[in-house]
Every structure is written in C-alpha cells, then in structure tokens.
XYZ file of C-alpha atoms in Angstrom:
747
model
C 91.298 77.654 115.798
C 88.789 74.861 115.161
C 86.096 77.404 114.251
C 88.540 79.319 112.011
C 89.609 76.152 110.195
C 85.988 75.214 109.669
C 85.094 78.703 108.419
C 88.005 78.690 105.976
C 87.388 75.196 104.620
C 87.021 75.613 100.887
C 86.294 72.071 99.756
C 82.561 72.757 99.930
C 82.944 75.448 97.254
C 84.924 73.332 94.726
C 82.750 72.401 91.692
C 81.749 68.748 91.440
C 83.732 68.128 88.240
C 86.915 69.787 89.548
C 89.716 69.124 92.011
C 91.810 71.808 93.690
C 95.397 71.710 92.474
C 97.735 71.527 95.486
C 101.113 71.632 93.745
C 103.733 69.371 92.214
C 106.636 67.217 93.267
C 109.745 66.534 91.209
C 111.949 63.446 91.322
C 115.316 63.653 89.565
C 117.143 60.467 88.609
C 120.641 60.467 87.111
C 123.631 58.203 86.680
C 126.638 58.185 88.994
C 128.619 60.666 86.862
C 126.473 63.526 88.166
C 127.284 64.521 91.747
C 124.643 65.043 94.416
C 125.491 68.758 94.494
C 124.956 69.072 90.742
C 121.725 67.127 91.063
C 120.463 69.625 93.642
C 121.308 72.510 91.296
C 119.469 70.771 88.457
C 116.420 70.188 90.637
C 116.339 73.815 91.780
C 116.520 74.946 88.168
C 113.753 72.587 87.032
C 111.407 73.479 89.886
C 111.004 76.954 88.395
C 109.065 75.539 85.407
C 106.530 73.538 87.427
C 103.551 75.665 86.476
C 101.037 76.751 87.515
C 101.714 77.756 91.113
C 99.096 76.337 93.505
C 96.985 78.558 95.735
C 98.780 79.720 98.853
C 97.826 78.384 102.254
C 98.741 78.988 105.866
C 98.743 75.849 108.041
C 96.469 74.207 105.491
C 94.015 77.123 105.440
C 93.373 78.653 102.001
C 92.453 82.158 103.137
C 92.852 83.735 99.698
C 90.511 81.125 98.183
C 88.020 81.591 100.988
C 87.844 85.341 100.290
C 87.383 84.561 96.579
C 84.473 82.208 97.161
C 82.832 84.596 99.626
C 83.006 87.323 96.988
C 81.088 85.085 94.525
C 77.950 85.295 96.633
C 75.053 87.358 95.353
C 75.530 89.947 98.119
C 79.120 89.565 99.367
C 79.157 92.782 101.391
C 81.758 95.513 101.634
C 84.173 93.597 103.891
C 84.244 90.504 101.664
C 84.786 92.630 98.560
C 87.672 94.456 100.275
C 89.246 91.201 101.500
C 89.000 89.670 98.033
C 90.462 92.736 96.326
C 93.469 92.809 98.627
C 94.036 89.161 99.575
C 91.812 87.005 97.374
C 93.100 84.411 94.899
C 91.306 82.779 92.016
C 91.304 78.968 92.367
C 93.773 76.778 90.476
C 92.067 73.509 89.502
C 93.425 70.275 88.110
C 92.046 71.206 84.711
C 94.333 74.261 84.665
C 97.424 72.036 84.679
C 98.927 70.785 81.401
C 101.480 68.118 82.357
C 102.534 67.509 78.733
C 103.495 71.158 78.397
C 105.401 71.043 81.698
C 107.268 67.918 80.556
C 108.280 69.766 77.390
C 109.550 72.688 79.465
C 111.562 70.331 81.684
C 113.220 68.701 78.662
C 113.889 72.102 77.101
C 115.514 73.358 80.290
C 117.730 70.248 80.427
C 118.670 70.617 76.752
C 119.694 74.231 77.383
C 122.086 73.000 80.082
C 123.611 70.220 77.939
C 121.663 67.234 79.277
C 120.508 66.103 75.847
C 118.378 62.950 75.429
C 116.900 63.217 78.920
C 113.311 62.094 79.504
C 110.368 63.241 81.616
C 107.078 61.678 82.727
C 104.213 62.696 84.981
C 101.047 61.547 86.733
C 98.271 63.046 88.846
C 97.756 61.968 92.449
C 94.064 62.439 93.163
C 91.676 62.261 96.061
C 88.057 63.355 96.348
C 88.493 67.131 96.049
C 92.212 67.711 95.598
C 94.922 66.671 93.166
C 98.666 67.092 92.869
C 101.143 66.379 90.070
C 104.208 64.175 90.320
C 106.970 64.622 87.741
C 109.826 62.203 87.152
C 112.941 63.215 85.197
C 115.756 60.957 84.052
C 118.793 63.132 83.446
C 121.260 61.969 80.820
C 125.013 62.473 81.012
C 125.808 66.072 79.937
C 127.831 67.151 76.916
C 131.074 68.937 77.881
C 133.133 71.419 75.909
C 136.536 70.405 74.615
C 137.507 73.692 72.925
C 136.169 77.115 72.036
C 137.408 79.016 69.001
C 136.444 81.599 66.415
C 135.363 80.568 62.960
C 136.789 82.471 60.031
C 135.590 86.064 60.441
C 136.061 89.101 58.188
C 138.465 91.833 59.210
C 138.747 94.041 61.165
C 135.909 92.689 63.329
C 137.594 89.290 63.618
C 140.692 90.780 65.245
C 138.605 92.884 67.629
C 136.619 89.880 68.857
C 139.760 87.745 69.165
C 141.486 90.415 71.274
C 138.850 89.976 73.998
C 138.423 86.211 73.773
C 140.612 85.673 76.854
C 137.846 87.246 78.982
C 135.292 84.665 77.904
C 133.036 82.913 80.416
C 133.190 79.717 78.322
C 135.846 77.344 79.657
C 137.050 73.848 78.778
C 135.166 70.950 80.441
C 132.124 73.070 81.186
C 128.730 71.621 80.325
C 126.904 72.860 77.266
C 125.132 75.936 78.643
C 122.846 78.063 76.480
C 122.404 80.909 79.033
C 126.199 81.253 79.282
C 126.444 81.413 75.498
C 123.850 84.192 75.484
C 125.908 85.979 78.128
C 129.007 85.568 75.938
C 127.191 87.159 72.989
C 126.222 90.171 75.126
C 129.782 90.502 76.404
C 131.202 90.542 72.871
C 128.519 92.994 71.723
C 129.343 95.402 74.582
C 133.042 95.100 73.781
C 132.477 95.902 70.114
C 130.216 98.853 71.004
C 133.249 100.351 72.759
C 135.435 99.847 69.678
C 133.372 101.713 67.121
C 130.876 99.093 65.928
C 127.866 101.390 65.935
C 125.546 99.067 63.954
C 126.529 95.756 65.503
C 123.982 93.616 67.346
C 124.463 90.474 69.416
C 121.889 88.677 67.261
C 124.446 88.626 64.453
C 126.574 86.130 66.425
C 125.981 82.404 66.032
C 127.351 79.428 68.004
C 127.891 76.033 66.392
C 128.717 72.880 68.349
C 130.564 70.013 66.618
C 130.386 66.532 68.210
C 131.606 64.539 65.185
C 135.153 64.099 66.465
C 134.180 62.591 69.813
C 132.317 59.552 71.094
C 132.225 60.439 74.793
C 129.780 63.390 74.694
C 132.396 66.075 74.027
C 132.044 68.970 71.606
C 133.984 71.786 70.001
C 132.295 75.196 70.070
C 132.716 77.717 67.259
C 131.635 81.342 67.102
C 130.717 82.777 63.715
C 128.703 85.539 62.080
C 125.340 84.909 60.502
C 125.352 85.035 56.727
C 122.760 87.823 56.620
C 124.896 90.175 58.739
C 124.906 93.562 56.926
C 128.111 95.279 55.906
C 127.400 98.293 58.150
C 127.538 96.016 61.215
C 131.034 94.623 60.681
C 132.989 97.873 60.271
C 133.876 100.380 63.011
C 132.618 103.960 62.828
C 134.616 107.094 63.494
C 133.165 110.382 64.713
C 134.031 112.910 62.017
C 131.874 115.837 63.164
C 130.416 116.984 66.505
C 127.606 119.550 66.639
C 126.331 120.985 69.938
C 123.221 123.123 70.412
C 123.556 124.699 73.918
C 120.198 126.511 73.716
C 118.035 124.125 71.713
C 114.325 124.850 71.498
C 111.844 122.896 69.391
C 109.590 125.942 69.061
C 112.288 128.119 67.524
C 114.704 127.562 64.705
C 117.767 126.731 66.763
C 119.542 124.907 63.954
C 120.038 127.594 61.308
C 122.547 129.749 63.153
C 126.276 130.252 62.524
C 128.673 127.822 64.191
C 131.418 128.679 66.658
C 134.248 126.153 66.503
C 135.935 125.303 69.789
C 138.234 122.337 70.422
C 137.182 120.646 67.119
C 133.493 120.922 68.004
C 130.810 123.082 66.393
C 128.618 125.075 68.769
C 125.380 126.599 67.491
C 123.720 129.323 69.612
C 122.063 132.459 68.274
C 123.386 134.389 71.296
C 125.875 133.505 73.994
C 123.945 131.226 76.353
C 126.738 129.025 77.701
C 130.435 129.915 77.587
C 132.196 127.329 75.444
C 135.254 127.006 77.673
C 132.991 125.902 80.543
C 130.672 123.642 78.516
C 133.338 121.838 76.483
C 134.896 119.817 79.405
C 131.567 118.048 79.967
C 131.650 116.565 76.448
C 133.889 113.499 76.307
C 133.251 112.888 72.582
C 136.178 113.843 70.372
C 136.561 114.285 66.669
C 138.434 111.354 65.120
C 137.723 108.875 67.937
C 135.868 105.626 67.327
C 132.254 105.433 68.411
C 131.992 104.258 72.013
C 128.616 103.662 73.675
C 130.073 104.218 77.153
C 131.626 107.532 76.164
C 128.280 108.650 74.766
C 126.452 107.718 77.983
C 129.131 109.443 80.029
C 128.711 112.667 78.063
C 124.923 112.603 78.475
C 125.214 112.012 82.224
C 127.766 114.777 82.753
C 125.681 117.302 80.815
C 122.470 116.419 82.648
C 124.131 116.908 86.048
C 125.175 120.503 85.367
C 121.765 121.613 86.634
C 121.052 123.897 83.672
C 119.444 121.501 81.214
C 116.093 119.769 81.270
C 116.772 117.400 78.362
C 120.022 116.058 76.896
C 119.643 114.255 73.590
C 122.589 112.762 71.666
C 121.853 111.546 68.144
C 124.208 109.979 65.605
C 123.857 110.260 61.871
C 125.680 107.950 59.466
C 127.544 109.540 56.582
C 126.846 106.856 53.955
C 128.986 108.408 51.250
C 132.170 107.721 53.228
C 131.484 104.059 54.144
C 134.322 101.696 53.132
C 135.172 98.064 53.830
C 137.155 99.036 56.909
C 135.645 102.261 58.288
C 132.446 104.290 58.509
C 131.831 107.848 59.667
C 129.319 109.409 62.064
C 128.056 112.876 62.781
C 127.209 113.417 66.479
C 124.483 115.964 67.280
C 123.995 117.017 70.913
C 120.738 118.853 71.623
C 120.581 120.637 75.001
C 117.175 121.965 76.113
C 117.546 124.348 79.091
C 115.403 124.613 82.192
C 113.692 127.895 82.998
C 116.411 130.350 83.941
C 114.544 131.607 87.011
C 112.108 129.970 89.385
C 110.406 131.040 92.595
C 109.204 128.696 95.318
C 107.109 129.503 98.370
C 106.449 127.051 101.182
C 104.016 127.361 104.051
C 104.486 124.994 106.984
C 102.503 124.012 110.015
C 104.991 122.756 112.596
C 104.293 120.735 115.714
C 107.026 119.150 117.827
C 107.251 116.529 120.517
C 108.133 119.215 123.090
C 104.671 120.766 122.515
C 105.921 123.675 120.434
C 103.508 124.540 117.637
C 103.413 127.298 115.065
C 103.575 128.411 111.433
C 106.602 128.921 109.212
C 107.006 130.351 105.740
C 109.979 130.170 103.404
C 110.617 131.696 99.987
C 113.366 130.595 97.616
C 114.536 132.068 94.350
C 116.741 130.111 91.932
C 118.749 131.607 89.080
C 120.308 129.054 86.725
C 123.287 129.649 84.453
C 123.951 132.867 86.322
C 127.312 133.735 84.740
C 126.736 131.685 81.545
C 128.856 128.859 82.885
C 126.194 126.585 84.387
C 126.251 128.310 87.793
C 123.190 128.031 90.036
C 122.383 130.681 92.623
C 119.740 130.068 95.283
C 118.538 132.748 97.682
C 116.229 131.717 100.543
C 114.461 133.517 103.358
C 112.499 131.985 106.232
C 110.307 133.176 109.074
C 108.935 130.918 111.783
C 107.057 131.345 115.019
C 106.447 128.660 117.643
C 104.690 128.718 120.988
C 104.521 125.987 123.598
C 101.127 125.106 125.004
C 101.227 122.730 127.946
C 98.143 121.521 129.732
C 97.799 122.740 133.275
C 100.409 125.485 132.890
C 99.130 129.043 133.201
C 102.405 130.473 131.903
C 102.737 128.171 128.928
C 101.962 130.869 126.392
C 105.012 132.891 127.528
C 107.297 130.196 126.075
C 107.710 131.106 122.430
C 110.355 131.161 119.739
C 110.824 133.387 116.690
C 113.207 132.469 113.896
C 114.407 134.671 111.019
C 116.874 133.413 108.442
C 118.380 134.263 105.081
C 120.815 132.175 103.081
C 122.511 132.191 99.738
C 124.097 129.291 97.849
C 126.164 129.455 94.684
C 127.133 126.272 92.810
C 129.812 126.149 90.112
C 129.805 122.983 87.948
C 133.609 122.919 87.988
C 136.549 123.163 90.388
C 137.382 126.627 91.701
C 140.970 126.250 92.900
C 144.153 128.372 92.724
C 145.906 125.631 90.748
C 144.133 124.535 87.584
C 142.834 120.968 87.770
C 141.996 119.530 84.358
C 138.730 117.668 83.769
C 140.655 114.576 82.637
C 141.290 113.797 86.313
C 137.586 113.031 86.739
C 136.349 110.530 84.162
C 132.902 109.863 85.620
C 131.815 113.359 86.526
C 133.275 116.824 87.055
C 133.203 118.015 90.697
C 131.025 120.926 91.753
C 132.187 123.834 93.855
C 129.741 125.038 96.482
C 129.808 128.341 98.342
C 127.195 129.378 100.858
C 126.494 132.063 103.421
C 123.611 132.129 105.897
C 122.473 134.493 108.647
C 120.016 133.468 111.362
C 118.357 135.216 114.260
C 116.592 133.199 116.969
C 114.660 134.823 119.780
C 113.524 132.485 122.553
C 111.276 134.668 124.619
C 112.013 134.809 128.332
C 115.422 133.155 127.768
C 117.819 134.530 125.148
C 118.429 135.746 121.597
C 120.944 134.126 119.307
C 122.581 135.494 116.183
C 124.518 133.043 114.037
C 126.333 133.178 110.735
C 127.789 130.317 108.728
C 129.950 130.233 105.610
C 131.139 127.297 103.547
C 133.398 126.614 100.596
C 133.802 123.091 99.336
C 133.607 120.459 96.629
C 131.377 117.480 95.906
C 131.833 114.889 93.195
C 130.693 111.426 92.130
C 133.545 108.971 91.619
C 131.103 106.541 90.022
C 127.426 105.638 90.195
C 127.623 104.564 93.846
C 130.464 106.569 95.428
C 130.276 110.257 96.365
C 132.904 112.420 98.042
C 132.391 115.771 99.722
C 135.246 117.957 100.916
C 134.681 121.323 102.592
C 138.112 122.825 103.349
C 136.513 126.006 104.691
C 133.605 125.905 107.134
C 133.059 128.871 109.413
C 130.395 129.322 112.060
C 129.916 132.312 114.335
C 127.394 132.394 117.180
C 126.615 135.321 119.441
C 124.073 134.986 122.271
C 122.478 138.125 123.668
C 119.570 139.306 125.812
C 120.178 136.394 128.179
C 117.527 136.456 130.890
C 118.204 135.858 134.575
C 116.229 132.608 134.359
C 118.454 131.265 131.591
C 121.597 132.507 133.343
C 120.545 130.398 136.294
C 120.101 127.376 134.041
C 123.632 127.853 132.689
C 124.964 128.411 136.179
C 123.399 125.182 137.385
C 124.753 123.243 134.397
C 128.416 124.091 133.639
C 128.441 121.463 130.911
C 125.680 123.239 129.025
C 127.228 126.647 129.709
C 130.605 125.694 128.245
C 129.101 124.195 125.074
C 126.709 127.141 124.691
C 129.435 129.779 124.898
C 131.535 128.473 121.997
C 131.310 131.437 119.636
C 133.593 130.736 116.669
C 134.097 127.467 114.739
C 136.380 127.168 111.738
C 137.552 123.907 110.259
C 137.330 121.204 107.641
C 134.792 118.457 106.927
C 135.062 115.393 104.707
C 132.552 112.661 103.919
C 132.578 109.444 101.904
C 129.329 107.806 100.795
C 128.756 104.431 99.159
C 125.085 104.189 98.192
C 124.385 100.606 97.147
C 120.650 101.244 97.651
C 120.649 102.614 94.104
C 121.149 99.059 92.831
C 117.445 98.294 93.093
C 117.690 94.911 91.384
C 120.058 93.487 93.980
C 118.624 91.412 96.791
C 121.274 92.537 99.286
C 121.993 96.270 99.389
C 124.538 98.240 101.416
C 124.818 101.924 102.281
C 127.873 103.330 104.034
C 128.699 106.883 105.066
C 131.759 108.092 106.947
C 132.261 111.694 108.111
C 135.219 113.567 109.555
C 134.922 117.033 111.121
C 138.026 118.871 112.368
C 138.056 122.461 113.642
C 140.462 124.958 115.169
C 143.828 123.506 114.164
C 144.690 126.192 111.601
C 143.408 128.957 113.856
C 145.624 127.715 116.679
C 148.647 128.792 114.619
C 147.355 132.385 114.702
C 146.149 132.339 118.275
C 146.450 135.171 120.735
C 147.609 133.897 124.089
C 145.533 134.965 127.072
C 147.536 136.044 130.097
C 144.981 134.814 132.598
C 144.986 131.274 131.162
C 141.489 131.587 129.667
C 140.775 130.160 126.190
C 142.802 131.687 123.359
C 141.202 134.036 120.856
C 141.498 134.868 117.176
C 140.266 138.254 115.940
C 138.948 138.804 119.454
C 136.802 135.651 119.327
C 137.143 132.473 121.354
C 137.381 129.575 118.892
C 136.504 125.903 119.184
C 139.033 123.122 118.685
C 137.845 119.531 118.289
C 137.755 116.405 116.100
C 134.668 114.377 115.369
C 134.110 111.208 113.327
C 131.094 108.989 112.742
C 129.971 106.124 110.510
C 126.497 105.179 109.337
C 125.900 101.714 107.850
C 122.690 100.282 106.309
C 122.010 96.740 105.168
C 118.803 95.907 103.282
C 117.732 92.372 102.420
C 114.928 92.239 99.852
C 112.773 89.125 100.040
C 110.934 90.592 97.051
C 110.079 94.042 95.705
C 107.920 95.097 98.665
C 109.117 92.929 101.575
C 112.402 94.241 102.945
C 114.391 93.634 106.115
C 116.309 96.872 106.762
C 119.004 97.286 109.410
C 121.250 100.145 110.489
C 124.257 100.730 112.744
C 125.548 104.175 113.728
C 128.633 105.038 115.756
C 130.066 108.478 116.456
C 132.718 109.999 118.678
C 133.866 113.581 119.176
C 136.666 114.934 121.322
C 137.503 118.507 122.293
C 141.124 119.505 122.865
C 143.452 122.490 122.831
C 141.327 125.589 123.131
C 138.114 123.705 124.064
C 137.034 121.548 126.954
C 133.730 120.472 125.342
C 132.295 120.057 121.862
C 130.193 123.037 120.744
C 126.531 122.473 121.404
C 125.660 122.286 117.684
C 128.272 119.558 117.144
C 127.150 117.218 119.921
C 125.097 114.075 119.422
C 121.549 113.458 120.590
C 119.319 110.386 120.679
C 115.604 109.842 120.333
C 113.153 110.991 117.698
C 111.789 109.805 114.332
C 115.237 109.092 112.829
C 116.790 107.593 115.950
C 115.372 105.495 118.822
C 111.717 106.133 118.079
C 110.371 105.034 121.477
C 111.906 108.164 123.045
C 111.129 111.765 122.195
C 113.699 113.731 120.236
C 116.788 114.702 122.309
C 115.278 113.093 125.406
C 117.360 109.902 125.663
C 120.537 109.821 127.739
C 123.261 110.623 128.218
C 123.820 107.186 129.771
C 121.459 106.582 132.675
C 120.692 110.262 133.216
C 116.981 110.884 133.818
C 116.009 113.874 131.689
C 112.470 113.907 133.077
C 113.864 115.490 136.258
C 114.854 118.607 134.317
C 112.132 121.217 134.373
C 113.670 123.514 131.759
C 111.806 123.399 128.484
C 114.827 124.202 126.324
C 117.169 121.670 127.846
C 118.527 119.223 125.237
C 120.256 116.039 126.324
C 123.464 115.750 124.303
C 126.791 113.926 124.419
C 130.000 113.380 122.509
C 129.535 109.607 122.018
C 126.639 107.945 120.207
C 125.853 104.300 119.437
C 122.685 103.129 117.743
C 121.212 100.072 116.013
C 117.885 99.662 114.222
C 116.052 96.741 112.640
C 112.887 97.148 110.577
C 110.718 94.812 108.497
C 108.814 96.605 105.722
C 105.794 95.094 104.003
C 102.958 96.195 101.703
C 99.432 96.809 102.993
C 97.477 98.206 100.073
C 98.644 100.020 96.951
C 100.816 102.977 98.098
C 100.194 102.224 101.802
C 103.109 100.333 103.397
C 103.625 98.949 106.871
C 106.607 98.300 109.132
C 107.514 96.552 112.380
C 110.713 97.721 114.033
C 112.997 97.582 117.055
C 115.480 100.335 117.966
C 118.321 100.536 120.472
C 120.811 103.283 121.235
C 122.017 106.058 123.513
C 124.514 108.887 123.891
C 127.258 109.317 126.499
C 129.956 111.729 127.601
C 133.577 110.680 127.689
C 134.089 112.691 130.902
C 132.020 112.793 134.082
C 129.675 115.764 134.359
C 128.178 116.462 137.810
C 125.165 118.107 136.143
C 124.428 114.882 134.232
C 124.901 112.019 136.707
C 125.243 108.629 135.028
C 126.150 110.161 131.681
C 129.750 108.934 131.437
C 130.541 106.104 129.027
C 131.503 102.861 130.777
C 132.033 99.183 130.050
C 128.424 98.506 130.989
C 127.158 100.605 128.079
C 125.156 97.643 126.707
C 122.964 97.790 129.826
C 122.439 101.512 129.240
C 120.872 101.299 125.792
C 117.401 102.708 125.350
C 115.286 100.129 123.516
C 111.853 100.205 121.940
C 109.580 98.398 119.506
C 106.785 99.646 117.342
C 104.645 99.574 114.239
C 104.568 102.071 111.426
C 102.517 103.104 108.417
C 103.993 104.836 105.373
C 102.324 106.479 102.408
C 104.791 106.018 99.550
C 104.060 108.126 96.467
C 106.816 106.853 94.153
C 109.644 107.804 96.497
C 107.985 110.633 98.434
C 107.217 109.053 101.803
C 105.021 110.311 104.628
C 105.749 108.208 107.700
C 103.947 107.619 110.998
C 105.579 105.344 113.615
C 104.122 104.367 116.988
C 106.855 103.100 119.314
C 106.858 101.851 122.905
C 109.979 101.631 125.108
C 110.742 98.296 126.747
C 114.143 99.201 128.223
C 114.635 102.649 129.748
C 118.187 103.245 131.067
C 116.974 106.225 133.141
C 115.111 103.863 135.474
C 116.841 102.155 138.421
C 118.576 98.852 137.723
C 116.132 95.988 137.930
C 113.257 98.204 136.739
C 114.565 99.121 133.298
C 112.827 96.315 131.397
C 109.257 97.555 131.406
C 106.919 97.506 128.385
C 104.848 100.573 129.234
C 102.274 101.481 126.570
C 101.470 104.700 128.425
C 104.940 105.950 127.449
C 104.386 105.267 123.735
C 105.588 107.927 121.302
C 103.941 108.811 117.986
C 106.497 109.952 115.397
C 105.567 111.823 112.228
C 108.273 112.271 109.608
C 109.112 112.554 105.923
C 111.110 109.766 104.280
C 112.281 106.395 105.519
C 114.419 106.426 108.682
C 117.232 104.483 106.985
C-alpha cells in the first residue's frame, strides 16, 4: 500500500504555477423561518451547481490523474495508453474554477425557488499544491403565493384552460418556484393538445407575479397569453377529412388513384392490398372530432403493431380557407409503407451443451405477411439437428446420439377470432392478436427411445398499456408418443417409477394464462420492476368426457390417457440503476404444480428444473436437486432432475468495462423439490428445512452488448451444495466451477 500510494502520488506532476482543485464546500445560512429540513433541501439543490467537479480519488489516490500524467511521457507504452483511454482523467486546476460564475449560478438557483435578495460569497483555501473553494450563501426569506388565477383570455381557449385549472400543481402558500411553473405550462399545453389546439405551444403562456398588495413577501400569480401569440394557436382544429394510403410507395405514384370511402374515411389503393373492414378498426381518428395528439399517437402505434407495415406516417394539413375565430379544420393523411410480403430466413447453429452433447443444427423459416389481405402473418419453420455425446475415457461415448426433426406453422390474426363479435372499442390501447399454431416433432435418442410429439395452440395476446401484457390460450393441446424403447431405457424407467409415470403422460389439453408488467421499459427510472405471473390448468374439461376404466387405471379420452394438473408460478425482477451502466439487478422466482384426478405426477415437460445459465449458474443445467438428492450418483446420461416445486433468488451487479464490453458479479440460490416422497429420489421432498437445501453459488461474468443483443459468459462456483452431507455443504470448490454461455441477460 505504501509503494502504491507513492507510485500514484501526483503532486510531483502538477505545474509550478498551478494547484490541483480538490472540490468545494457550501455553507448555507438562513433565518429561523426556514426549517432545518428545508435548509437541507436547499443545500442539496445548490450543490449541483458547484462546478467544476474535482478529479476522482480512491482513499486519497488519484488513479485517473496518474494514468493521465503517465500518458504525457514521450514513450508512454501500450499499457499506459490503454489505462489512460479507459480510466484516465484530465486534471482540474484552480485556474479552471470561476467562483464569480458559480456565485451567480447559486443566486440564480435561489431566485428560481423564490429566495429573492439572497447573497453569495466565496474564497479559495490553498496549500502548496492543492486548493479548494468555500462558498457561503445567505438565504433570504422566500416569497409565497397567495392566489393563482387566469388573466383575461380570449375564447374559447380561456374556457378550456379554466376547465383544467383544478388539476394545477400550483397551490396557495407554496414558495415561488420557476420549475413548477414550467411544469404547469407543459401540463396546460398537453391538455390543450387533447382538445384540438393543433398549433398551440407552451411558450405562448406567460406567468406574472404581483407583490404590490402585500408587505410580507406574498404574491398573486396570474397566467396570461403573450401578445405575439398567433391566431392559429388559440382556436381548436377539427378533422374534416381523413385519407389513408394502405400501400404507399415513394417510388410509385400511390396518390393519384380513386378513393374508396369506408366509415367516413378515404382509402387510396390501386389494387386491394388490405381489406378495409380489417384495417379501419386500427384507426382511432374520426371525421368531425377535434384534433387530439394522444389519439394520433395511438393510431400510429396500433398500425405499426399489425406486423405488415414498415413505416407509419401521419401528417396533418391545415385548410386555411375555413379558419374562423372559433374553429379551424385539418386534413389527416396516413401513409402506410408495407414490409416485403415474403421473407426467407436460414440459420445454421453449432450447439454444445453442458452434458457434453455437441452437434450441428439447421433451421429454415418462411414468413408470408398480409396473407389474406387482413394483416395476417403466416410463419412456416423446419428444423434438423444432430447431437452426439463425447466423453473422455468412454469407449462407447459415440453411441450416445440424438436426432431431432421438427416442422411448425404459426398464423397470427391482428384481431379477435371469437364466435361472438367483440368490438375494437373494448381495447383502447391496442387490438388483441389471435395466434394459432401447430408443430410436429420427432426425436430419436439412439440406444434409448424415439419420441413423436404434436402440439396445437389457439389463443390471444394483447397490450393493455405500454407496460402491461396479457396472454390467454384457451386451447393448448399436446400429444406425445414414445416408441422404439430399448431394454436399457426400460430398465431406467423400471428403476425410477417417478420418471416412468411422468414420461408416460401422452395427452395434455388445457388452458394457460399469463400477466406481465414490464417496468424495465421505463429506462429513465432509477428503480424498475418486472413481474410475470402464469397459470396452467389441464384436463378439467376432458374429465367431463372421460371413459371410465374398469380396472381402475387412468381414464382415457379418444383412447388416450390424459393429464390433469394445475400449475402456477411468479417471476419478479427489481433493478436499481446507480447510473446508466451500473445496475444492481435482483430476481425472485416461485413455482408450484400439483397433479390430481387422472394424474399422479406432473407431465415431464411441465416439471421444474434448476441449474444452468438462466437459473443457479454454479450448477449445470437440470443437475440441481430435487432437495438434497445427489444427481452425480445417477449414471444415465439422459436423466433430468425435475420437481413440482421451485424457489430461486438471484442478485447481480452489472458494470461497464470498455465500450460494449460489460461485466457482472453475481450470487445465485435456489432448488427444486417434490411435494411427495419418491423412493427413487431420496431427499427430494419439500420440508421446513428448505432454506438449508438451497444450492448457492457466486461468480463473475462478461457480456458483449451490441445495443440490446447480448452474448453472455458467466463463470460460477458453488459454495453451498445441498447434495453433500450436512456439515460439508459449505465448500467453495473452484474445481466444480461451471462456465455458462448464453444469449441475453439472465433477468
């Protein structure tokens, strides 16, 4: 430490005629009418103008300055240049400080808050090589508002402003506050923009304070219009004509085509590109309504989320010939530029997994937009993948392989498909989408089994507002049929009844619902919240049509044994942003599923697992739990450790390293359990001592963040392994570290 302090001493580099500026202090003096709490608020506000900021230091060591001075050498070297570029700071000297200017800023800030006739003074405190500034402010008694009223305003704008005056932020006895007055101007401007005032601007509003009637620092506040306010700004505008161009193209003459009138709107398309009855509900503008900025934004958002258009451009044109003293008229033109109708995407993957399976995969997707001329999107995908497991020291490792073939189709309708007509007026923010999908998959795990599966879905998704999304799938069907089961795998199922029962569930039909609140979209907020809740219920409707089995075995429908269960989970994130790049992110997950009626266990695909790059990263994927069960004792390669209960918590600090390279330090804890004892999984039942059965790990990560596309590498080490005997579970073993590679942030 002594050597480091000596090496980082920067006083030897400070020019002879300069002193290093070390910062400023502020002393606030006021009379007894200002409370200590108010004085603290004033001081916090004034501290923000004490410029410039001094050079940063850690325990008195100016590392950034040291890197700067080292870089000034004739041959600084690569390391010094890199350190300066990433961590260096140019020195702030006493000569860079202008105390007179700072005093003026302090007085201005006090004037803006009503503390008129305050005073400020300053002095430098100097030693041989360093100097600091000391500012002293005497705060005068503030001016307080007695009343707030409108001056005489022309009509009809005067009545419109007066109608919303009860929502003002300006209240009696408040101090004179310029920022609040600016906020009041914006509030009135936004209100008028929703009442037709197309040309109005907040700069046309003027506040006047009158102190002549009072001797005790009181004032009356009046709101008026500036004299130079143009006539066009003080009258509301009505939309008299709406023109829509559903197939607008700059390169062709899309404007000179005949109009089709539908619902008082004029549609111009040289050939039928978009059916008017399907496009019209997305347009919330109406002929004869007053201009409303929010309605215009809502229309643009709804049109852009159809999935057919690349650009949505709404322009308004004033009809000057119809302008009167009380009303103006607008022509709204909506230009819609479509995306390419068809697109083809091919993706080649190189896959490697933590269970040593490695192999290639290829997928091809075709997208057809506006399929039936109603904004529908059809996506057809096909995938082929091959994986083989190569384990050191195993002569038979190449026999373990997996082949996957899949085809899927998805069809999205930008409207509700429902037997009973649901009007678009029920959904003000956005119109729900209807999704239908069908997929077929074939999986061949050599030496074990083949698996054919089919899934079908019909459901709805819609945005209630910017942050809230609902998804309801009233029909979800899944069919699974294992075949070519080898003797080796039959033995595995025989030895593990729990796995056998969950594996043999062939038919799942039910309903899913999810609610999502995504506060992470509010990027300007310091504290952000994300919340997701899911509900999955299956088998209840089928149980009404069941065929009773005489031998007491599970009931069947259409000759198929069906699953019956309920499952619910919640996922909660909390992000605290110290600044743009330094974030403390936390997450809590809890899930529980229960089988009943026709099932004794959740289907294998519906069970929870723990471990992996999006879970407890110090344990390999699906290798943690359930409970204290030791999965390392299982020799089967395909054995996944699952359960019907899952609890998890994560904490991660994210920080910048260089440019698009980010870093993270994290700690994870979690596990899965079974609600019932399973002899094949000893220690897996949930108990009151579940806190002592959490798998825990810490680690460091690096992320390459290309404007939202994130490639992530996390190295994590377990320090609490519930599979170990009690008393030996706390063990920081670097030899058991796990390297996780993933796309996107974990939470």
